[in-house]
Tab-separated table of C-alpha atoms and ligand atoms in Angstrom:
chain	number	residue	atom	x	y	z
A	66	UNK	CA	11.807	17.985	-5.706
A	67	UNK	CA	12.846	16.836	-9.231
A	68	UNK	CA	11.499	18.614	-11.987
A	69	UNK	CA	10.130	15.484	-13.476
A	70	UNK	CA	7.560	15.038	-10.785
A	71	UNK	CA	6.357	18.782	-11.000
A	72	UNK	CA	3.522	17.976	-13.422
A	73	UNK	CA	2.061	15.532	-11.090
A	74	UNK	CA	1.492	18.239	-8.406
A	75	UNK	CA	-1.311	19.275	-10.723
A	76	UNK	CA	-3.214	16.111	-9.507
A	77	UNK	CA	-3.667	17.936	-6.104
A	78	UNK	CA	-5.986	20.943	-7.121
A	79	UNK	CA	-7.623	18.821	-9.605
A	80	UNK	CA	-8.291	16.071	-7.030
A	81	UNK	CA	-9.534	18.679	-4.450
A	82	UNK	CA	-12.068	20.303	-7.043
A	83	UNK	CA	-13.266	17.039	-8.126
A	84	UNK	CA	-13.700	15.787	-4.539
A	85	UNK	CA	-15.792	19.030	-3.516
A	86	UNK	CA	-17.905	18.483	-6.615
A	87	UNK	CA	-18.500	14.902	-5.738
A	88	UNK	CA	-19.489	15.929	-2.308
A	89	UNK	CA	-22.014	18.193	-3.538
A	90	UNK	CA	-23.429	15.552	-5.928
A	91	UNK	CA	-23.529	12.937	-3.307
A	92	UNK	CA	-25.418	15.328	-1.252
A	93	UNK	CA	-27.884	16.097	-3.824
A	94	UNK	CA	-28.442	12.484	-4.481
A	95	UNK	CA	-29.276	11.795	-1.144
A	96	UNK	CA	-32.279	14.141	-1.308
A	97	UNK	CA	-33.877	11.897	-3.931
A	98	UNK	CA	-36.319	9.251	-2.890
A	99	UNK	CA	-35.096	6.452	-5.265
A	100	UNK	CA	-31.722	6.946	-3.801
A	101	UNK	CA	-32.838	6.911	-0.210
A	102	UNK	CA	-34.905	3.841	-0.743
A	103	UNK	CA	-31.571	2.287	-2.564
A	104	UNK	CA	-29.555	2.991	0.519
A	105	UNK	CA	-32.180	1.716	2.810
A	106	UNK	CA	-32.425	-1.716	1.021
A	107	UNK	CA	-28.487	-1.794	0.385
A	108	UNK	CA	-27.151	-0.311	3.745
A	109	UNK	CA	-23.354	-1.215	2.820
A	110	UNK	CA	-22.637	-4.756	4.339
A	111	UNK	CA	-22.977	-7.925	2.524
A	112	UNK	CA	-23.982	-11.116	4.627
A	113	UNK	CA	-20.965	-12.232	6.642
A	114	UNK	CA	-19.872	-15.703	5.036
A	115	UNK	CA	-19.749	-18.651	7.596
A	116	UNK	CA	-16.220	-19.233	8.749
A	117	UNK	CA	-15.241	-15.760	9.014
A	118	UNK	CA	-13.202	-14.753	11.843
A	119	UNK	CA	-13.651	-11.998	14.426
A	120	UNK	CA	-11.149	-9.387	15.101
A	121	UNK	CA	-7.439	-9.171	13.784
A	122	UNK	CA	-4.755	-11.793	14.872
A	123	UNK	CA	-1.316	-10.495	16.142
A	124	UNK	CA	0.548	-11.501	13.032
A	125	UNK	CA	-1.868	-9.555	10.847
A	126	UNK	CA	-1.204	-6.507	13.011
A	127	UNK	CA	2.456	-7.017	12.616
A	128	UNK	CA	2.266	-7.308	9.058
A	129	UNK	CA	0.053	-4.553	8.592
A	130	UNK	CA	2.498	-2.194	10.354
A	131	UNK	CA	5.466	-3.344	8.548
A	132	UNK	CA	3.742	-3.062	5.478
A	133	UNK	CA	3.305	0.719	6.129
A	134	UNK	CA	6.974	0.908	7.428
A	135	UNK	CA	8.527	-0.563	4.053
A	136	UNK	CA	6.025	1.125	1.603
A	137	UNK	CA	7.025	4.546	3.195
A	138	UNK	CA	10.761	3.852	2.398
A	139	UNK	CA	9.987	2.026	-0.770
A	140	UNK	CA	7.967	5.284	-2.110
A	141	UNK	CA	10.914	7.620	-0.994
A	142	UNK	CA	13.402	5.361	-2.679
A	143	UNK	CA	11.230	5.234	-5.830
A	144	UNK	CA	10.936	9.068	-6.153
A	145	UNK	CA	14.648	9.410	-5.604
A	146	UNK	CA	15.077	7.040	-8.421
A	147	UNK	CA	12.888	9.040	-10.629
A	148	UNK	CA	14.218	12.332	-9.468
A	149	UNK	CA	16.926	12.075	-12.188
A	150	UNK	CA	19.510	13.521	-9.748
A	151	UNK	CA	23.017	11.856	-9.666
A	152	UNK	CA	22.941	9.272	-6.893
A	153	UNK	CA	25.397	9.723	-3.834
A	154	UNK	CA	26.827	6.148	-4.590
A	155	UNK	CA	26.934	3.314	-6.670
A	156	UNK	CA	27.061	-0.392	-6.114
A	157	UNK	CA	28.148	-3.423	-7.967
A	158	UNK	CA	27.384	-6.919	-6.775
A	159	UNK	CA	30.224	-9.052	-5.846
A	160	UNK	CA	29.769	-12.317	-8.090
A	161	UNK	CA	31.252	-14.561	-5.515
A	162	UNK	CA	28.590	-14.865	-2.877
A	163	UNK	CA	25.311	-16.825	-2.658
A	164	UNK	CA	24.156	-15.650	-5.953
A	165	UNK	CA	26.596	-16.020	-9.026
A	166	UNK	CA	25.515	-15.143	-12.417
A	167	UNK	CA	27.140	-15.934	-15.863
A	168	UNK	CA	26.986	-12.219	-16.939
A	169	UNK	CA	29.036	-9.684	-14.883
A	170	UNK	CA	26.614	-7.873	-12.381
A	171	UNK	CA	25.345	-4.315	-13.588
A	172	UNK	CA	26.189	-1.216	-11.612
A	173	UNK	CA	23.042	0.116	-9.697
A	174	UNK	CA	22.422	3.516	-7.853
A	175	UNK	CA	22.388	3.215	-4.208
A	176	UNK	CA	18.805	4.420	-4.411
A	177	UNK	CA	17.884	1.358	-6.720
A	178	UNK	CA	19.786	-0.882	-4.293
A	179	UNK	CA	17.834	0.200	-1.365
A	180	UNK	CA	14.620	0.178	-3.367
A	181	UNK	CA	15.180	-3.523	-4.223
A	182	UNK	CA	16.178	-4.536	-0.595
A	183	UNK	CA	13.118	-2.946	0.676
A	184	UNK	CA	10.871	-4.608	-2.170
A	185	UNK	CA	12.388	-8.008	-0.965
A	186	UNK	CA	11.548	-7.617	2.453
A	187	UNK	CA	7.967	-5.989	1.677
A	188	UNK	CA	7.254	-9.015	-0.711
A	189	UNK	CA	8.445	-11.578	1.867
A	190	UNK	CA	6.014	-9.826	4.479
A	191	UNK	CA	3.334	-9.723	1.743
A	192	UNK	CA	3.610	-13.462	0.710
A	193	UNK	CA	3.636	-14.472	4.330
A	194	UNK	CA	0.375	-12.503	4.978
A	195	UNK	CA	-1.238	-14.207	1.806
A	196	UNK	CA	-0.261	-17.664	3.076
A	197	UNK	CA	-1.965	-16.960	6.381
A	198	UNK	CA	-4.962	-15.444	5.312
A	199	UNK	CA	-6.186	-18.818	3.748
A	200	UNK	CA	-6.054	-21.300	6.494
A	201	UNK	CA	-7.330	-18.714	8.987
A	202	UNK	CA	-10.386	-17.552	7.055
A	203	UNK	CA	-9.010	-13.917	7.073
A	204	UNK	CA	-9.216	-13.844	3.235
A	205	UNK	CA	-13.075	-13.889	3.646
A	206	UNK	CA	-12.815	-10.171	4.924
A	207	UNK	CA	-11.100	-9.228	1.695
A	208	UNK	CA	-12.577	-11.290	-1.217
A	209	UNK	CA	-16.223	-10.724	-2.080
A	210	UNK	CA	-18.123	-13.966	-2.285
A	211	UNK	CA	-21.490	-12.593	-3.497
A	212	UNK	CA	-22.361	-9.849	-6.323
A	213	UNK	CA	-24.494	-8.009	-3.831
A	214	UNK	CA	-21.104	-6.389	-2.869
A	215	UNK	CA	-21.531	-4.096	-5.914
A	216	UNK	CA	-24.526	-2.169	-4.816
A	217	UNK	CA	-23.511	-2.151	-1.226
A	218	UNK	CA	-20.350	-0.598	-2.240
A	219	UNK	CA	-21.961	1.973	-4.317
A	220	UNK	CA	-24.361	2.741	-1.552
A	221	UNK	CA	-21.300	3.258	0.838
A	222	UNK	CA	-19.469	5.310	-1.708
A	223	UNK	CA	-22.597	7.670	-1.799
A	224	UNK	CA	-22.744	7.827	2.022
A	225	UNK	CA	-19.065	8.667	2.709
A	226	UNK	CA	-19.168	11.263	-0.140
A	227	UNK	CA	-22.230	12.818	1.199
A	228	UNK	CA	-20.159	13.085	4.601
A	229	UNK	CA	-22.841	11.275	6.212
A	230	UNK	CA	-20.782	7.971	7.308
A	231	UNK	CA	-22.275	4.702	7.222
A	232	UNK	CA	-22.010	2.923	10.506
A	233	UNK	CA	-19.348	0.164	10.414
A	234	UNK	CA	-17.812	-2.201	12.575
A	235	UNK	CA	-14.498	-3.592	11.172
A	236	UNK	CA	-13.836	-5.515	14.100
A	237	UNK	CA	-16.672	-8.054	12.781
A	238	UNK	CA	-16.989	-7.259	9.108
A	239	UNK	CA	-15.846	-4.678	6.752
A	240	UNK	CA	-18.424	-2.444	4.871
A	241	UNK	CA	-18.488	-3.509	0.992
A	242	UNK	CA	-16.405	-0.687	-0.284
A	243	UNK	CA	-13.675	-1.417	2.277
A	244	UNK	CA	-13.876	-5.019	1.347
A	245	UNK	CA	-13.227	-4.070	-2.274
A	246	UNK	CA	-10.549	-1.645	-1.825
A	247	UNK	CA	-8.597	-3.936	0.624
A	248	UNK	CA	-8.946	-6.854	-1.479
A	249	UNK	CA	-7.894	-4.748	-4.594
A	250	UNK	CA	-4.882	-3.506	-2.879
A	251	UNK	CA	-3.733	-6.839	-1.374
A	252	UNK	CA	-4.656	-8.875	-4.677
A	253	UNK	CA	-4.165	-6.527	-7.502
A	254	UNK	CA	-2.181	-3.447	-6.807
A	255	UNK	CA	0.657	-5.261	-4.704
A	256	UNK	CA	1.289	-8.114	-7.345
A	257	UNK	CA	1.175	-5.336	-10.031
A	258	UNK	CA	3.851	-3.328	-8.034
A	259	UNK	CA	5.993	-6.616	-8.030
A	260	UNK	CA	5.613	-7.529	-11.714
A	261	UNK	CA	6.191	-4.358	-13.294
A	262	UNK	CA	9.127	-3.659	-10.927
A	263	UNK	CA	10.733	-7.068	-11.999
A	264	UNK	CA	10.435	-5.908	-15.573
A	265	UNK	CA	12.306	-2.652	-14.559
A	266	UNK	CA	15.053	-4.869	-12.818
A	267	UNK	CA	18.228	-6.592	-14.111
A	268	UNK	CA	16.891	-9.996	-13.380
A	269	UNK	CA	14.137	-9.729	-15.984
A	270	UNK	CA	15.408	-12.290	-18.381
A	271	UNK	CA	16.721	-11.135	-21.973
A	272	UNK	CA	14.174	-13.631	-23.856
A	273	UNK	CA	11.379	-11.846	-22.253
A	274	UNK	CA	12.691	-8.301	-23.391
A	275	UNK	CA	9.674	-7.917	-25.867
A	276	UNK	CA	7.608	-6.716	-22.964
A	277	UNK	CA	8.187	-2.951	-23.353
A	278	UNK	CA	9.984	-0.928	-20.635
A	279	UNK	CA	8.466	2.503	-20.989
A	280	UNK	CA	4.710	1.651	-20.453
A	281	UNK	CA	5.796	-0.832	-17.694
A	282	UNK	CA	7.744	1.964	-15.911
A	283	UNK	CA	4.592	4.301	-16.259
A	284	UNK	CA	2.380	1.506	-14.791
A	285	UNK	CA	4.964	1.055	-12.092
A	286	UNK	CA	4.725	5.009	-11.252
A	287	UNK	CA	1.026	4.698	-11.622
A	288	UNK	CA	0.769	1.753	-9.057
A	289	UNK	CA	2.936	3.990	-6.629
A	290	UNK	CA	0.390	6.776	-7.070
A	291	UNK	CA	-2.378	4.305	-6.331
A	292	UNK	CA	-0.723	3.307	-3.061
A	293	UNK	CA	-0.295	6.850	-1.958
A	294	UNK	CA	-3.755	7.887	-2.704
A	295	UNK	CA	-5.134	4.719	-1.324
A	296	UNK	CA	-3.299	5.435	2.042
A	297	UNK	CA	-4.325	9.030	2.344
A	298	UNK	CA	-8.134	8.061	1.956
A	299	UNK	CA	-7.592	4.904	4.196
A	300	UNK	CA	-5.844	6.702	7.174
A	301	UNK	CA	-7.986	9.702	6.743
A	302	UNK	CA	-11.188	7.291	7.011
A	303	UNK	CA	-9.660	5.178	9.797
A	304	UNK	CA	-9.270	8.521	11.815
A	305	UNK	CA	-12.618	10.147	10.943
A	306	UNK	CA	-14.678	6.987	11.612
A	307	UNK	CA	-13.925	6.430	15.327
A	308	UNK	CA	-10.212	6.797	15.515
A	309	UNK	CA	-9.689	5.311	18.923
A	310	UNK	CA	-11.670	2.085	18.136
A	311	UNK	CA	-10.272	1.568	14.815
A	312	UNK	CA	-6.789	2.003	16.059
A	313	UNK	CA	-7.497	-0.417	18.625
A	314	UNK	CA	-8.411	-3.187	15.997
A	315	UNK	CA	-5.230	-3.072	14.017
A	316	UNK	CA	-2.604	-1.801	16.503
A	317	UNK	CA	-3.858	-3.556	19.748
A	318	UNK	CA	-6.040	-6.568	18.659
A	319	UNK	CA	-8.910	-5.218	20.912
A	320	UNK	CA	-12.452	-3.671	20.247
A	321	UNK	CA	-12.848	-0.890	22.741
A	322	UNK	CA	-12.359	2.770	22.958
A	323	UNK	CA	-8.983	2.551	25.123
A	324	UNK	CA	-6.151	4.839	24.204
A	325	UNK	CA	-3.644	1.646	23.902
A	326	UNK	CA	-4.252	1.268	20.116
A	327	UNK	CA	-3.444	5.094	19.581
A	328	UNK	CA	-0.268	4.710	21.753
A	329	UNK	CA	1.023	1.622	19.748
A	330	UNK	CA	0.257	3.532	16.402
A	331	UNK	CA	2.196	6.543	17.678
A	332	UNK	CA	5.135	4.085	18.506
A	333	UNK	CA	4.865	2.633	14.985
A	334	UNK	CA	5.006	6.340	13.568
A	335	UNK	CA	8.055	7.005	15.751
A	336	UNK	CA	9.667	3.816	14.176
A	337	UNK	CA	8.979	5.149	10.750
A	338	UNK	CA	10.317	8.366	11.298
A	339	UNK	CA	13.791	7.016	12.787
A	340	UNK	CA	13.658	4.749	9.820
A	341	UNK	CA	13.332	7.802	7.456
A	342	UNK	CA	16.147	9.484	9.345
A	343	UNK	CA	18.706	6.975	9.527
A	344	UNK	CA	18.345	5.633	6.054
A	345	UNK	CA	20.877	8.234	4.805
A	346	UNK	CA	23.803	7.404	2.273
A	347	UNK	CA	26.294	7.248	5.109
A	348	UNK	CA	24.555	4.159	6.536
A	349	UNK	CA	23.205	2.749	3.403
A	350	UNK	CA	26.775	2.669	1.544
A	351	UNK	CA	28.008	0.684	4.815
A	352	UNK	CA	25.317	-1.678	4.521
A	353	UNK	CA	25.706	-2.003	0.762
A	354	UNK	CA	29.447	-2.716	1.198
A	355	UNK	CA	28.531	-6.006	2.854
A	356	UNK	CA	27.508	-7.466	-0.469
A	357	UNK	CA	29.311	-5.397	-3.260
A	358	UNK	CA	31.730	-2.598	-4.347
A	359	UNK	CA	30.383	0.769	-3.514
A	360	UNK	CA	31.869	3.790	-5.617
A	361	UNK	CA	30.851	7.383	-5.173
B	579	HEM	C1	7.642	-5.259	-5.395
B	579	HEM	C2	8.613	-5.196	-5.964
B	579	HEM	C3	9.304	-4.022	-6.780
B	579	HEM	C4	10.294	-4.197	-7.481
B	579	HEM	C5	10.981	-5.222	-7.746
B	579	HEM	C6	10.475	-2.883	-7.821
B	579	HEM	C7	11.649	-2.590	-8.752
B	579	HEM	C8	11.936	-1.318	-9.142
B	579	HEM	C9	12.969	-1.123	-10.195
B	579	HEM	C10	14.048	-2.251	-10.929
B	579	HEM	C11	12.988	0.408	-10.601
B	579	HEM	C12	13.903	0.854	-11.745
B	579	HEM	C13	15.068	1.459	-11.300
B	579	HEM	C14	15.927	1.945	-12.462
B	579	HEM	O1	15.343	2.925	-13.088
B	579	HEM	O2	16.975	1.584	-12.649
B	579	HEM	C15	11.691	0.842	-9.734
B	579	HEM	C16	11.522	2.293	-9.972
B	579	HEM	C17	10.546	2.690	-9.102
B	579	HEM	N1	9.725	2.103	-8.157
B	579	HEM	FE1	9.861	0.204	-7.829
B	579	HEM	N2	9.824	-1.869	-7.276
B	579	HEM	C18	8.913	-2.549	-6.652
B	579	HEM	C19	7.942	-1.980	-5.804
B	579	HEM	C20	7.458	-0.656	-5.897
B	579	HEM	C21	6.373	0.013	-4.933
B	579	HEM	C22	5.663	-0.922	-4.021
B	579	HEM	C23	6.453	1.233	-5.280
B	579	HEM	C24	5.620	2.333	-4.526
B	579	HEM	C25	4.391	2.190	-4.027
B	579	HEM	C26	7.480	1.377	-6.112
B	579	HEM	C27	7.880	2.827	-6.572
B	579	HEM	C28	8.824	2.934	-7.712
B	579	HEM	C29	9.196	4.157	-8.292
B	579	HEM	C30	8.276	5.587	-8.045
B	579	HEM	C31	10.239	4.050	-9.298
B	579	HEM	C32	10.745	5.149	-10.193
B	579	HEM	C33	10.198	4.933	-11.691
B	579	HEM	C34	10.649	6.110	-12.286
B	579	HEM	O3	10.401	7.123	-12.209
B	579	HEM	O4	11.409	5.921	-13.391
B	579	HEM	N3	8.182	0.361	-6.503
B	579	HEM	N4	11.342	-0.108	-9.005
B	580	HEM	C1	0.301	4.053	8.852
B	580	HEM	C2	-1.021	4.410	8.770
B	580	HEM	C3	-2.157	3.323	8.737
B	580	HEM	C4	-3.280	3.129	9.676
B	580	HEM	C5	-3.470	4.109	10.915
B	580	HEM	C6	-4.069	2.000	9.170
B	580	HEM	C7	-5.169	1.653	9.960
B	580	HEM	C8	-5.818	0.624	9.576
B	580	HEM	C9	-6.994	-0.141	10.284
B	580	HEM	C10	-7.544	0.749	11.596
B	580	HEM	C11	-7.538	-1.004	9.750
B	580	HEM	C12	-8.759	-1.965	10.214
B	580	HEM	C13	-10.008	-1.136	9.661
B	580	HEM	C14	-11.369	-1.360	10.528
B	580	HEM	O1	-11.113	-2.028	11.706
B	580	HEM	O2	-12.141	-0.997	9.915
B	580	HEM	C15	-6.641	-1.256	8.550
B	580	HEM	C16	-6.891	-2.113	7.660
B	580	HEM	C17	-6.256	-2.388	6.583
B	580	HEM	N1	-5.119	-1.550	6.090
B	580	HEM	FE1	-4.441	0.064	6.950
B	580	HEM	N2	-3.480	1.529	8.020
B	580	HEM	C18	-2.469	2.431	7.720
B	580	HEM	C19	-1.687	2.071	6.684
B	580	HEM	C20	-1.849	1.210	5.511
B	580	HEM	C21	-1.319	1.160	4.330
B	580	HEM	C22	0.003	2.027	3.889
B	580	HEM	C23	-1.796	0.117	3.665
B	580	HEM	C24	-1.375	-0.493	2.226
B	580	HEM	C25	-0.923	0.187	1.251
B	580	HEM	C26	-2.872	-0.503	4.367
B	580	HEM	C27	-3.777	-1.522	3.963
B	580	HEM	C28	-4.776	-2.142	4.754
B	580	HEM	C29	-5.424	-3.176	4.281
B	580	HEM	C30	-5.149	-4.207	3.187
B	580	HEM	C31	-6.284	-3.617	5.469
B	580	HEM	C32	-7.278	-4.542	5.696
B	580	HEM	C33	-6.283	-5.996	6.195
B	580	HEM	C34	-7.181	-7.231	6.813
B	580	HEM	O3	-8.173	-7.155	7.160
B	580	HEM	O4	-6.436	-8.315	6.374
B	580	HEM	N3	-3.074	0.230	5.653
B	580	HEM	N4	-5.697	-0.284	8.396
């Protein structure tokens, strides 16, 4: 691992200590009568808005799995870009294809090239998801429509941290904390990754160069850390709160305790591992050569 990332490793022990402290505080809070009555009046789920669909359609399942696949490789290429090591190859776009620019194309490291290719696919997948969320009513699962989402989410947070899980049934309705976190990830974190990433790329127009690069780069890395932390907690909770049922929801579109969702999820992990293994310079340089000149 590059030396540049070593300071970030401190986040791991700090996070563990904070988490243990938070669990102890939450367990103590739950012994207080006021908190007990707060949780009783705010168990964790807001009223289901009219028109909210039940279950997950196949397109949403596919897009969720593709999102995880692309993000894995996006984070990997991001870390390779940030490592400061000399990349195995460089790529310069040929200026005679579909995209032609007045200025000559800039030379990119193969890692940046692959990062941008993956970003384009990730953004396309995400845009399609956004567009489909609205006519299908699925957006109602991700966007709060009443303010009582705040006390409910607080209550769920205390319940999770005290290690006494709230009951939840994501097939019909997410709990308030899931709703806020999923909504934030889809409608805030993802666009932030896109806009900060565009600022760092060579398509950013020179007349907007007053947007400073350094803090934007720091924000871009921060968004990456958010995605990684979100995924660790998200997958941890998916597995800890009824793994078979939850996996069936998102990977098989069914609400039972069969093993089908787990098998499909395992298949998606195999695809991710294969993607990780084949995305080596030997293949990437060959693909990159289709649209530009590759030099070692
Ligand atoms: C959505 C569209 C995105 C675009 C257009 C984009 C674009 C870029 C660009 C142009 C760079 C700088 C390359 C250079 O230094 O020459 C970069 C770096 C990076 N990107 Fe992205 N990116 C996007 C999404 C993401 C996402 C979703 C993540 C992680 C979840 C991510 C993680 C990183 C990391 C870690 C770096 C290295 C930053 C550094 O250490 O300097 N990017 N990205
Ligand atoms: C690869 C491992 C993953 C697994 C096993 C997984 C599993 C799940 C499951 C089971 C649900 C439905 C929850 C329920 O029924 O209560 C869900 C929803 C969701 N997941 Fe994941 N997930 C994974 C990765 C990710 C990643 C990497 C992201 C984004 C960074 C993500 C974002 C979301 C979002 C936004 C939803 C809500 C989707 C909607 O309802 O439209 N997941 N996930």
